[in-house]
Short mmCIF file of C-alpha atoms and ligand atoms in Angstrom, two decimals:
data_model
loop_
_atom_site.label_atom_id
_atom_site.label_comp_id
_atom_site.label_asym_id
_atom_site.label_seq_id
_atom_site.Cartn_x
_atom_site.Cartn_y
_atom_site.Cartn_z
CA MET A 1 0.00 0.00 0.00
CA PRO A 2 1.32 3.50 -0.80
CA ASN A 3 2.34 5.60 2.20
CA TYR A 4 -0.76 7.72 2.18
CA GLN A 5 -0.70 10.85 4.32
CA ALA A 6 -3.51 13.15 5.29
CA THR A 7 -1.67 16.39 4.70
CA ALA A 8 -2.06 19.09 2.08
CA ASP A 9 1.66 18.89 1.29
CA TRP A 10 1.49 15.20 0.57
CA ALA A 11 -1.62 15.53 -1.60
CA ARG A 12 -0.09 18.43 -3.53
CA ALA A 13 3.10 16.48 -4.13
CA GLN A 14 1.10 13.54 -5.53
CA ASP A 15 -0.81 15.87 -7.82
CA ALA A 16 2.41 17.53 -8.99
CA ALA A 17 3.91 14.12 -9.82
CA ASP A 18 0.79 12.87 -11.61
CA PRO A 19 1.60 12.25 -15.30
CA LEU A 20 -2.07 12.90 -16.18
CA ARG A 21 -2.38 16.17 -14.23
CA ALA A 22 -2.63 18.38 -17.36
CA PHE A 23 -5.93 16.79 -18.38
CA ARG A 24 -7.75 18.59 -15.59
CA ASP A 25 -7.14 21.87 -17.46
CA GLU A 26 -9.09 20.52 -20.42
CA PHE A 27 -12.30 20.53 -18.35
CA LEU A 28 -14.58 23.22 -17.00
CA ILE A 29 -14.63 22.76 -13.21
CA PRO A 30 -17.86 24.21 -11.75
CA PRO A 31 -16.96 27.15 -9.50
CA HIS A 32 -17.98 27.44 -5.87
CA GLU A 33 -17.60 30.81 -4.15
CA GLY A 34 -14.81 31.92 -6.43
CA ARG A 35 -12.88 28.64 -6.35
CA ASP A 36 -13.09 25.28 -8.08
CA SER A 37 -15.67 23.06 -6.48
CA VAL A 38 -14.64 19.57 -5.46
CA TYR A 39 -16.56 17.61 -8.06
CA PHE A 40 -17.06 13.91 -7.34
CA CYS A 41 -20.14 13.36 -9.45
CA GLY A 42 -18.58 12.13 -12.68
CA ASN A 43 -20.47 8.88 -12.15
CA SER A 44 -23.67 10.86 -12.71
CA LEU A 45 -22.72 13.69 -15.07
CA GLY A 46 -19.13 14.05 -16.21
CA LEU A 47 -17.65 17.51 -16.60
CA GLN A 48 -17.60 19.46 -19.84
CA PRO A 49 -14.40 19.30 -21.89
CA ARG A 50 -13.46 22.84 -22.90
CA ALA A 51 -13.12 21.75 -26.54
CA VAL A 52 -16.81 20.81 -26.72
CA ARG A 53 -18.04 24.35 -27.27
CA ASP A 54 -15.95 24.88 -30.41
CA ALA A 55 -16.83 21.44 -31.72
CA VAL A 56 -20.56 22.09 -31.38
CA ASN A 57 -20.22 25.62 -32.75
CA ALA A 58 -18.37 24.27 -35.78
CA GLU A 59 -21.37 22.06 -36.61
CA LEU A 60 -23.74 24.99 -36.09
CA ASP A 61 -21.61 26.99 -38.50
CA TYR A 62 -21.70 24.23 -41.09
CA TRP A 63 -25.45 24.05 -40.70
CA GLY A 64 -25.71 27.80 -41.24
CA GLU A 65 -23.29 27.93 -44.16
CA LEU A 66 -23.81 24.61 -45.89
CA ALA A 67 -27.27 23.46 -44.80
CA VAL A 68 -28.06 20.19 -46.58
CA GLU A 69 -24.63 20.17 -48.19
CA GLY A 70 -23.21 19.67 -44.69
CA HIS A 71 -23.95 15.99 -45.16
CA PHE A 72 -21.18 15.83 -47.74
CA LYS A 73 -18.97 18.86 -47.07
CA GLY A 74 -17.16 20.44 -44.17
CA ARG A 75 -14.34 18.93 -42.18
CA LEU A 76 -16.43 16.02 -40.94
CA PRO A 77 -19.37 15.48 -43.31
CA TRP A 78 -22.48 14.50 -41.37
CA MET A 79 -23.33 11.51 -43.53
CA ASP A 80 -20.75 9.33 -41.83
CA TYR A 81 -20.57 11.17 -38.53
CA HIS A 82 -21.20 8.20 -36.25
CA GLU A 83 -18.19 6.51 -37.84
CA TYR A 84 -15.86 9.25 -36.59
CA VAL A 85 -16.28 8.01 -33.02
CA ARG A 86 -16.20 4.32 -33.83
CA ASP A 87 -12.52 3.48 -33.39
CA ASP A 88 -12.18 5.37 -30.11
CA LEU A 89 -15.37 3.85 -28.80
CA ALA A 90 -14.19 0.37 -29.76
CA ALA A 91 -10.87 0.99 -28.00
CA ILE A 92 -12.47 2.13 -24.79
CA VAL A 93 -14.72 -0.93 -24.47
CA GLY A 94 -12.21 -3.41 -25.89
CA ALA A 95 -14.16 -4.25 -29.02
CA GLN A 96 -13.55 -4.47 -32.74
CA PRO A 97 -14.68 -1.34 -34.56
CA GLY A 98 -17.53 -3.14 -36.29
CA GLU A 99 -18.89 -4.33 -32.95
CA VAL A 100 -19.80 -0.88 -31.61
CA VAL A 101 -22.08 1.95 -32.57
CA ALA A 102 -22.91 5.30 -30.98
CA MET A 103 -26.67 5.79 -31.15
CA ASN A 104 -29.79 6.67 -29.16
CA THR A 105 -29.65 6.52 -25.39
CA LEU A 106 -29.07 3.68 -22.98
CA GLY A 107 -32.72 2.82 -22.37
CA VAL A 108 -33.55 2.79 -26.08
CA ASN A 109 -30.53 0.65 -26.88
CA LEU A 110 -31.41 -1.79 -24.12
CA HIS A 111 -34.83 -2.32 -25.66
CA LEU A 112 -33.45 -2.59 -29.19
CA MET A 113 -30.90 -5.16 -28.08
CA MET A 114 -33.53 -7.19 -26.23
CA VAL A 115 -35.69 -7.26 -29.35
CA SER A 116 -32.86 -9.19 -30.96
CA PHE A 117 -31.35 -11.04 -28.01
CA TYR A 118 -34.23 -11.81 -25.67
CA ARG A 119 -36.13 -14.54 -27.49
CA PRO A 120 -38.10 -16.31 -24.77
CA THR A 121 -39.78 -19.68 -25.26
CA ALA A 122 -42.17 -21.59 -23.00
CA GLU A 123 -39.25 -23.72 -21.76
CA ARG A 124 -36.81 -20.83 -21.49
CA PRO A 125 -38.68 -17.61 -20.72
CA ALA A 126 -36.63 -15.99 -17.95
CA ILE A 127 -34.28 -13.03 -17.54
CA LEU A 128 -31.73 -12.95 -14.72
CA ILE A 129 -30.84 -9.52 -13.30
CA GLU A 130 -29.44 -8.32 -10.00
CA ALA A 131 -31.87 -7.32 -7.24
CA GLY A 132 -31.90 -3.57 -6.87
CA ALA A 133 -31.06 -2.95 -10.51
CA PHE A 134 -31.27 0.61 -11.86
CA PRO A 135 -34.93 1.47 -12.51
CA THR A 136 -34.59 1.67 -16.31
CA ASP A 137 -33.04 -1.75 -16.45
CA ARG A 138 -35.70 -3.26 -14.25
CA TYR A 139 -38.55 -1.56 -16.09
CA ALA A 140 -37.06 -2.53 -19.44
CA VAL A 141 -36.65 -6.22 -18.67
CA GLU A 142 -40.00 -6.48 -16.93
CA SER A 143 -41.82 -4.80 -19.79
CA GLN A 144 -40.07 -7.06 -22.30
CA VAL A 145 -41.13 -10.12 -20.33
CA ARG A 146 -44.74 -8.89 -20.40
CA PHE A 147 -44.48 -7.88 -24.06
CA HIS A 148 -43.68 -11.49 -24.90
CA GLY A 149 -46.69 -12.68 -22.90
CA PHE A 150 -44.84 -14.03 -19.88
CA ASP A 151 -45.32 -13.27 -16.20
CA PRO A 152 -42.50 -11.42 -14.41
CA ALA A 153 -43.42 -13.29 -11.23
CA THR A 154 -41.90 -16.41 -12.77
CA ALA A 155 -39.87 -15.09 -15.71
CA LEU A 156 -37.93 -12.34 -13.96
CA ILE A 157 -35.28 -13.70 -11.60
CA GLU A 158 -33.69 -11.06 -9.37
CA LEU A 159 -30.48 -12.26 -7.82
CA GLU A 160 -30.17 -11.23 -4.19
CA ALA A 161 -26.90 -10.06 -2.69
CA ASP A 162 -25.06 -12.79 -0.80
CA GLU A 163 -22.26 -10.71 0.69
CA PRO A 164 -22.17 -8.07 3.41
CA ASN A 165 -23.06 -4.59 2.15
CA GLY A 166 -25.22 -5.88 -0.65
CA THR A 167 -22.70 -7.14 -3.16
CA ILE A 168 -23.07 -10.28 -5.25
CA SER A 169 -20.35 -12.92 -5.58
CA LEU A 170 -19.54 -14.83 -8.74
CA GLN A 171 -20.43 -17.96 -6.78
CA ALA A 172 -23.96 -16.65 -6.26
CA ILE A 173 -24.31 -16.13 -10.02
CA GLU A 174 -22.97 -19.63 -10.56
CA ARG A 175 -25.51 -21.06 -8.11
CA ALA A 176 -28.38 -19.16 -9.74
CA LEU A 177 -27.37 -20.51 -13.13
CA ALA A 178 -27.06 -24.05 -11.77
CA GLU A 179 -30.55 -23.77 -10.34
CA HIS A 180 -32.40 -21.83 -13.06
CA GLY A 181 -30.04 -21.87 -16.05
CA SER A 182 -32.18 -24.05 -18.30
CA ARG A 183 -35.08 -21.60 -17.85
CA ILE A 184 -33.01 -18.45 -18.42
CA ALA A 185 -33.10 -16.90 -21.89
CA LEU A 186 -31.07 -13.80 -20.99
CA VAL A 187 -28.56 -12.89 -18.29
CA MET A 188 -28.48 -9.10 -18.01
CA LEU A 189 -26.03 -7.68 -15.46
CA PRO A 190 -24.08 -4.44 -14.97
CA GLY A 191 -20.36 -3.90 -15.47
CA VAL A 192 -20.33 -1.78 -12.32
CA GLN A 193 -23.40 -1.74 -10.06
CA TYR A 194 -24.61 1.84 -9.79
CA ARG A 195 -25.59 1.72 -6.13
CA ASN A 196 -22.77 -0.16 -4.41
CA GLY A 197 -20.04 0.29 -7.01
CA GLN A 198 -19.08 -3.37 -7.29
CA THR A 199 -17.70 -4.67 -10.59
CA PHE A 200 -18.81 -7.84 -12.34
CA ASP A 201 -16.45 -10.19 -14.17
CA LEU A 202 -17.86 -9.99 -17.68
CA LYS A 203 -15.86 -12.88 -19.07
CA ALA A 204 -16.47 -15.28 -16.18
CA ILE A 205 -20.20 -14.53 -16.20
CA THR A 206 -20.45 -14.90 -19.95
CA THR A 207 -18.59 -18.20 -19.93
CA LEU A 208 -20.82 -19.61 -17.17
CA ALA A 209 -24.05 -18.36 -18.72
CA HIS A 210 -23.16 -19.65 -22.18
CA GLN A 211 -22.54 -23.07 -20.67
CA HIS A 212 -26.19 -23.01 -19.62
CA GLY A 213 -27.34 -21.87 -23.06
CA CYS A 214 -28.23 -18.34 -21.98
CA VAL A 215 -27.68 -15.17 -23.98
CA VAL A 216 -25.63 -12.54 -22.10
CA GLY A 217 -25.90 -8.75 -22.15
CA PHE A 218 -24.24 -6.11 -19.98
CA ASP A 219 -25.20 -2.61 -18.92
CA LEU A 220 -21.95 -0.66 -18.86
CA ALA A 221 -23.38 2.71 -17.76
CA HIS A 222 -20.98 2.89 -14.81
CA ALA A 223 -18.16 0.89 -16.37
CA VAL A 224 -17.42 2.64 -19.65
CA GLY A 225 -14.64 5.21 -19.26
CA ASN A 226 -14.15 3.96 -15.70
CA LEU A 227 -12.55 0.55 -16.20
CA PRO A 228 -10.55 -0.98 -19.03
CA LEU A 229 -12.96 -3.40 -20.68
CA GLN A 230 -12.43 -6.35 -23.00
CA LEU A 231 -15.90 -6.75 -24.43
CA HIS A 232 -14.92 -8.77 -27.46
CA ASP A 233 -12.85 -11.23 -25.46
CA SER A 234 -15.54 -11.50 -22.80
CA GLY A 235 -17.70 -13.17 -25.42
CA ALA A 236 -20.78 -11.23 -24.31
CA ASP A 237 -23.55 -11.18 -26.88
CA PHE A 238 -24.35 -7.50 -26.48
CA ALA A 239 -23.82 -4.49 -24.24
CA ILE A 240 -25.22 -1.00 -23.91
CA TRP A 241 -24.10 2.17 -22.14
CA CYS A 242 -24.64 5.90 -21.80
CA SER A 243 -21.97 8.52 -22.40
CA TYR A 244 -22.79 11.31 -19.96
CA LYS A 245 -21.21 9.69 -16.88
CA TYR A 246 -17.48 8.88 -17.02
CA LEU A 247 -17.44 9.59 -20.77
CA ASN A 248 -18.13 13.31 -20.18
CA SER A 249 -20.22 13.73 -23.32
CA GLY A 250 -22.92 15.96 -21.88
CA PRO A 251 -26.44 15.68 -20.47
CA GLY A 252 -28.52 13.18 -22.43
CA ALA A 253 -25.49 12.33 -24.58
CA VAL A 254 -25.65 9.74 -27.35
CA GLY A 255 -25.34 6.25 -25.88
CA GLY A 256 -23.66 3.18 -27.29
CA ALA A 257 -24.18 -0.46 -28.11
CA PHE A 258 -21.96 -3.47 -28.66
CA VAL A 259 -22.96 -6.52 -30.67
CA HIS A 260 -20.44 -9.35 -30.69
CA GLN A 261 -18.87 -10.05 -34.03
CA ARG A 262 -20.35 -13.55 -34.23
CA HIS A 263 -23.76 -11.86 -34.65
CA ALA A 264 -22.49 -9.37 -37.25
CA THR A 265 -24.28 -10.97 -40.17
CA ALA A 266 -26.72 -13.23 -38.32
CA THR A 267 -30.36 -12.92 -39.34
CA LEU A 268 -31.62 -11.84 -35.95
CA PRO A 269 -35.04 -10.29 -35.53
CA ARG A 270 -34.68 -6.58 -35.01
CA PHE A 271 -36.49 -3.28 -35.16
CA ALA A 272 -35.09 -1.71 -38.30
CA GLY A 273 -34.58 1.80 -39.62
CA TRP A 274 -33.01 3.34 -42.70
CA TRP A 275 -29.69 4.19 -41.03
CA GLY A 276 -29.18 0.52 -40.24
CA HIS A 277 -29.62 -0.37 -43.91
CA ASP A 278 -26.58 -1.37 -45.91
CA LYS A 279 -24.72 1.87 -46.45
CA VAL A 280 -23.93 1.12 -50.08
CA THR A 281 -27.56 0.86 -51.14
CA ARG A 282 -29.25 2.97 -48.45
CA PHE A 283 -30.10 5.78 -50.81
CA GLN A 284 -31.71 3.55 -53.38
CA MET A 285 -34.54 3.78 -50.84
CA GLY A 286 -35.81 0.28 -51.59
CA PRO A 287 -38.62 -1.34 -49.61
CA GLN A 288 -36.48 -4.30 -48.50
CA PHE A 289 -34.35 -3.85 -45.36
CA VAL A 290 -30.81 -5.12 -45.84
CA PRO A 291 -28.87 -4.59 -42.61
CA THR A 292 -25.34 -3.23 -42.52
CA ALA A 293 -23.09 -5.89 -41.01
CA GLY A 294 -22.22 -5.38 -37.37
CA ALA A 295 -23.54 -3.03 -34.72
CA ASP A 296 -24.25 -0.30 -37.31
CA GLY A 297 -27.11 -2.44 -38.55
CA TRP A 298 -29.11 -1.65 -35.41
CA GLN A 299 -29.26 2.08 -36.10
CA LEU A 300 -32.68 3.53 -36.75
CA SER A 301 -32.17 7.17 -37.56
CA ASN A 302 -29.64 9.53 -39.00
CA PRO A 303 -27.62 10.55 -35.99
CA PRO A 304 -27.88 13.77 -33.94
CA ILE A 305 -24.75 15.62 -35.04
CA LEU A 306 -24.88 18.29 -32.32
CA ALA A 307 -24.96 15.54 -29.70
CA LEU A 308 -22.25 13.43 -31.31
CA ALA A 309 -19.78 16.32 -31.47
CA PRO A 310 -19.15 16.28 -27.67
CA LEU A 311 -18.75 12.50 -27.71
CA ARG A 312 -16.13 12.82 -30.44
CA VAL A 313 -14.23 15.43 -28.42
CA SER A 314 -14.45 13.41 -25.24
CA LEU A 315 -13.31 10.13 -26.76
CA GLU A 316 -10.33 11.93 -28.25
CA ILE A 317 -9.32 12.96 -24.71
CA PHE A 318 -9.58 9.35 -23.56
CA ARG A 319 -7.45 8.25 -26.50
CA ARG A 320 -4.67 10.65 -25.46
CA ALA A 321 -4.93 9.82 -21.76
CA GLY A 322 -5.24 6.05 -22.30
CA ILE A 323 -7.70 3.99 -20.30
CA ASP A 324 -4.95 1.90 -18.70
CA ARG A 325 -3.13 4.97 -17.40
CA LEU A 326 -6.43 6.38 -16.19
CA ARG A 327 -7.18 3.16 -14.35
CA ALA A 328 -3.75 3.19 -12.72
CA LYS A 329 -4.40 6.70 -11.42
CA SER A 330 -7.96 5.82 -10.48
CA LEU A 331 -6.74 2.98 -8.26
CA GLN A 332 -4.48 5.44 -6.45
CA LEU A 333 -7.09 8.16 -6.08
CA THR A 334 -9.89 5.91 -4.90
CA GLY A 335 -7.44 4.05 -2.67
CA TYR A 336 -6.49 7.35 -1.05
CA LEU A 337 -10.12 8.34 -0.55
CA GLU A 338 -10.82 4.95 1.06
CA TRP A 339 -7.78 5.27 3.31
CA LEU A 340 -8.88 8.72 4.47
CA VAL A 341 -12.37 7.46 5.25
CA ASN A 342 -11.15 4.36 7.08
CA HIS A 343 -8.41 6.10 9.05
CA GLN A 344 -9.94 9.46 9.82
CA LEU A 345 -13.67 9.03 9.80
CA PRO A 346 -14.59 5.47 10.82
CA ASP A 347 -17.00 6.77 13.46
CA VAL A 348 -19.00 8.61 10.77
CA LEU A 349 -18.54 6.79 7.49
CA GLU A 350 -18.41 3.24 6.24
CA VAL A 351 -17.40 2.26 2.70
CA VAL A 352 -19.89 -0.28 1.33
CA THR A 353 -18.11 -0.72 -2.02
CA PRO A 354 -15.83 -3.79 -2.02
CA ALA A 355 -12.43 -3.20 -0.41
CA ASP A 356 -10.67 -5.23 -3.10
CA PRO A 357 -9.63 -2.67 -5.76
CA ALA A 358 -10.14 -5.29 -8.46
CA ARG A 359 -13.82 -5.42 -7.52
CA ARG A 360 -14.57 -1.72 -7.88
CA GLY A 361 -14.05 1.23 -10.20
CA ALA A 362 -13.63 4.88 -9.28
CA GLN A 363 -16.74 5.09 -7.12
CA LEU A 364 -16.98 4.59 -3.39
CA SER A 365 -20.47 4.26 -1.96
CA ILE A 366 -20.19 5.55 1.58
CA ARG A 367 -22.77 4.90 4.25
CA VAL A 368 -23.25 7.61 6.86
CA SER A 369 -23.78 6.17 10.32
CA GLY A 370 -26.68 7.33 12.44
CA GLY A 371 -29.51 7.06 9.94
CA ARG A 372 -31.06 9.05 7.14
CA ALA A 373 -31.38 12.44 8.83
CA ARG A 374 -27.72 12.47 9.81
CA GLY A 375 -26.73 11.35 6.33
CA ARG A 376 -28.76 14.12 4.73
CA SER A 377 -27.23 16.64 7.11
CA LEU A 378 -23.72 15.64 6.00
CA PHE A 379 -24.67 15.51 2.33
CA GLU A 380 -26.19 18.98 2.43
CA TYR A 381 -23.21 20.34 4.36
CA LEU A 382 -20.88 18.99 1.68
CA MET A 383 -22.94 20.50 -1.14
CA GLU A 384 -23.04 23.87 0.63
CA HIS A 385 -19.28 23.75 0.92
CA GLY A 386 -18.73 22.91 -2.72
CA VAL A 387 -18.05 19.18 -2.31
CA ILE A 388 -20.31 17.57 -4.88
CA GLY A 389 -21.26 13.91 -4.55
CA ASP A 390 -24.66 12.34 -4.90
CA TRP A 391 -27.19 10.83 -2.57
CA ARG A 392 -28.75 7.38 -2.66
CA GLU A 393 -31.51 6.54 -0.25
CA PRO A 394 -31.58 5.87 2.57
CA ASP A 395 -28.09 6.76 3.85
CA VAL A 396 -25.46 6.48 1.13
CA ILE A 397 -23.30 9.18 -0.47
CA ARG A 398 -21.57 8.21 -3.70
CA ILE A 399 -18.16 9.79 -4.22
CA SER A 400 -16.36 9.13 -7.49
CA PRO A 401 -12.90 10.55 -8.08
CA ALA A 402 -12.56 10.75 -11.88
CA PRO A 403 -8.91 10.38 -12.87
CA LEU A 404 -9.22 12.78 -15.82
CA TYR A 405 -9.95 15.77 -13.60
CA ASN A 406 -9.91 14.87 -9.90
CA ARG A 407 -6.85 15.29 -7.69
CA PHE A 408 -5.49 13.85 -4.48
CA ALA A 409 -6.16 17.30 -3.01
CA ASP A 410 -9.86 16.80 -3.81
CA CYS A 411 -9.97 13.58 -1.80
CA LEU A 412 -8.34 15.35 1.12
CA ALA A 413 -10.81 18.23 0.79
CA PHE A 414 -13.67 15.73 1.10
CA ALA A 415 -12.23 14.27 4.30
CA GLU A 416 -11.61 17.72 5.74
CA ALA A 417 -15.15 18.81 4.97
CA VAL A 418 -16.53 15.74 6.75
CA ARG A 419 -14.29 16.48 9.74
CA ALA A 420 -15.51 20.07 9.86
CA TRP A 421 -19.13 18.87 9.77
CA ARG A 422 -18.44 16.39 12.56
CA GLN A 423 -16.83 19.09 14.65
CA ALA A 424 -19.75 21.46 14.09
CA GLY A 425 -21.86 18.65 15.57
C1 PLP B 501 -27.38 5.99 -15.71
C2 PLP B 501 -28.03 4.67 -15.93
C3 PLP B 501 -29.14 4.53 -16.76
C4 PLP B 501 -29.76 5.72 -17.44
O1 PLP B 501 -30.36 5.40 -18.65
P1 PLP B 501 -30.68 6.52 -19.74
O2 PLP B 501 -31.45 5.78 -20.76
O3 PLP B 501 -29.37 7.04 -20.24
O4 PLP B 501 -31.46 7.62 -19.09
C5 PLP B 501 -29.68 3.26 -16.93
N1 PLP B 501 -29.15 2.18 -16.30
C6 PLP B 501 -28.08 2.30 -15.48
C7 PLP B 501 -27.53 1.08 -14.81
C8 PLP B 501 -27.50 3.54 -15.25
O5 PLP B 501 -26.47 3.64 -14.42
#
């Protein structure tokens, strides 16, 4: 373990020695009373890269100057715009370029993927998810079960936590598959659980689930841009994510989807649209849908250029920083935050995210002792003092140091703010 110290000098020295420190200057840090706030909410809405404004303005200019010709002219003609983010997106999730597409939003992509990959039968009608899944995920799978005429009471299996603090072990997933596997059509789990911050082993889960004949999809909302991922090698059938959290692509940003290469040209049922049609013949405007091979074939509409511009800018930052270097820094930062909490504030705070760094990303979910009212009191104190986390009922504050723009000094500022609150009683 590094020799962490709870002093401003130590934190400053770490920040000065950080090879990624310059990236912070590429972001707009929300101000608080004339200074930078301490922003730990990148797991909810990542900060704005400074370059986004010019990138969006450039597209507005093309629209003004070129109008419909903007599809074919300008620096980045709109016709192929989604392809400009493809390679960087593939790199960040560990996929082949043809396996990923930027489109829609997470919830829409989840439904579109389930149209193709959740094909329940009377013998095999069920979906396995984690108990306490994010509302969209739960609503989406439940509504798909009903849409196919099955009853969620029997066809929706919600895996309960088997470990302290509400995390789920791989063994519990293995047991659930051993018990229900032959009835499960789809295993749908997160890369990082949004509430407790635990990671899931995509490859191990996929291998197990495939042995039982199940299709496997992952929700990477809290994993993309947070952890290095190897989606292709995991063997997962599909994945979906949003881009406004760690990917810093703006509120309601364009989401993403992954479809494993082995399904690239498979004749899967799908909801089709003209942008998913084979690019070569798309503008013959024929009545017959011929899908583009790969993830592109799931697109419905011509993409929102003004929303893709920030994603392009953001992914370019990740390319320069490198997800492996970001993860190395993230382990240090989150490790420091954990150390501060455990050594300075154990009477107030308890980390509920797994202590094993391999089983978590940037986020620590931190329970405030003494119940909801006390938790709210601390949370509101932090917000008033410019320390921005987020609140999860009934007593958890989520704090996520993002290695692109957070510093060791930020982690120390969090601990000092909690100490000041404790002292104020
Ligand atoms: C953030 C998040 C969502 C949000 O979905 P949108 O369609 O982008 O609004 C869904 N699921 C999980 C697990 C999330 O973390």
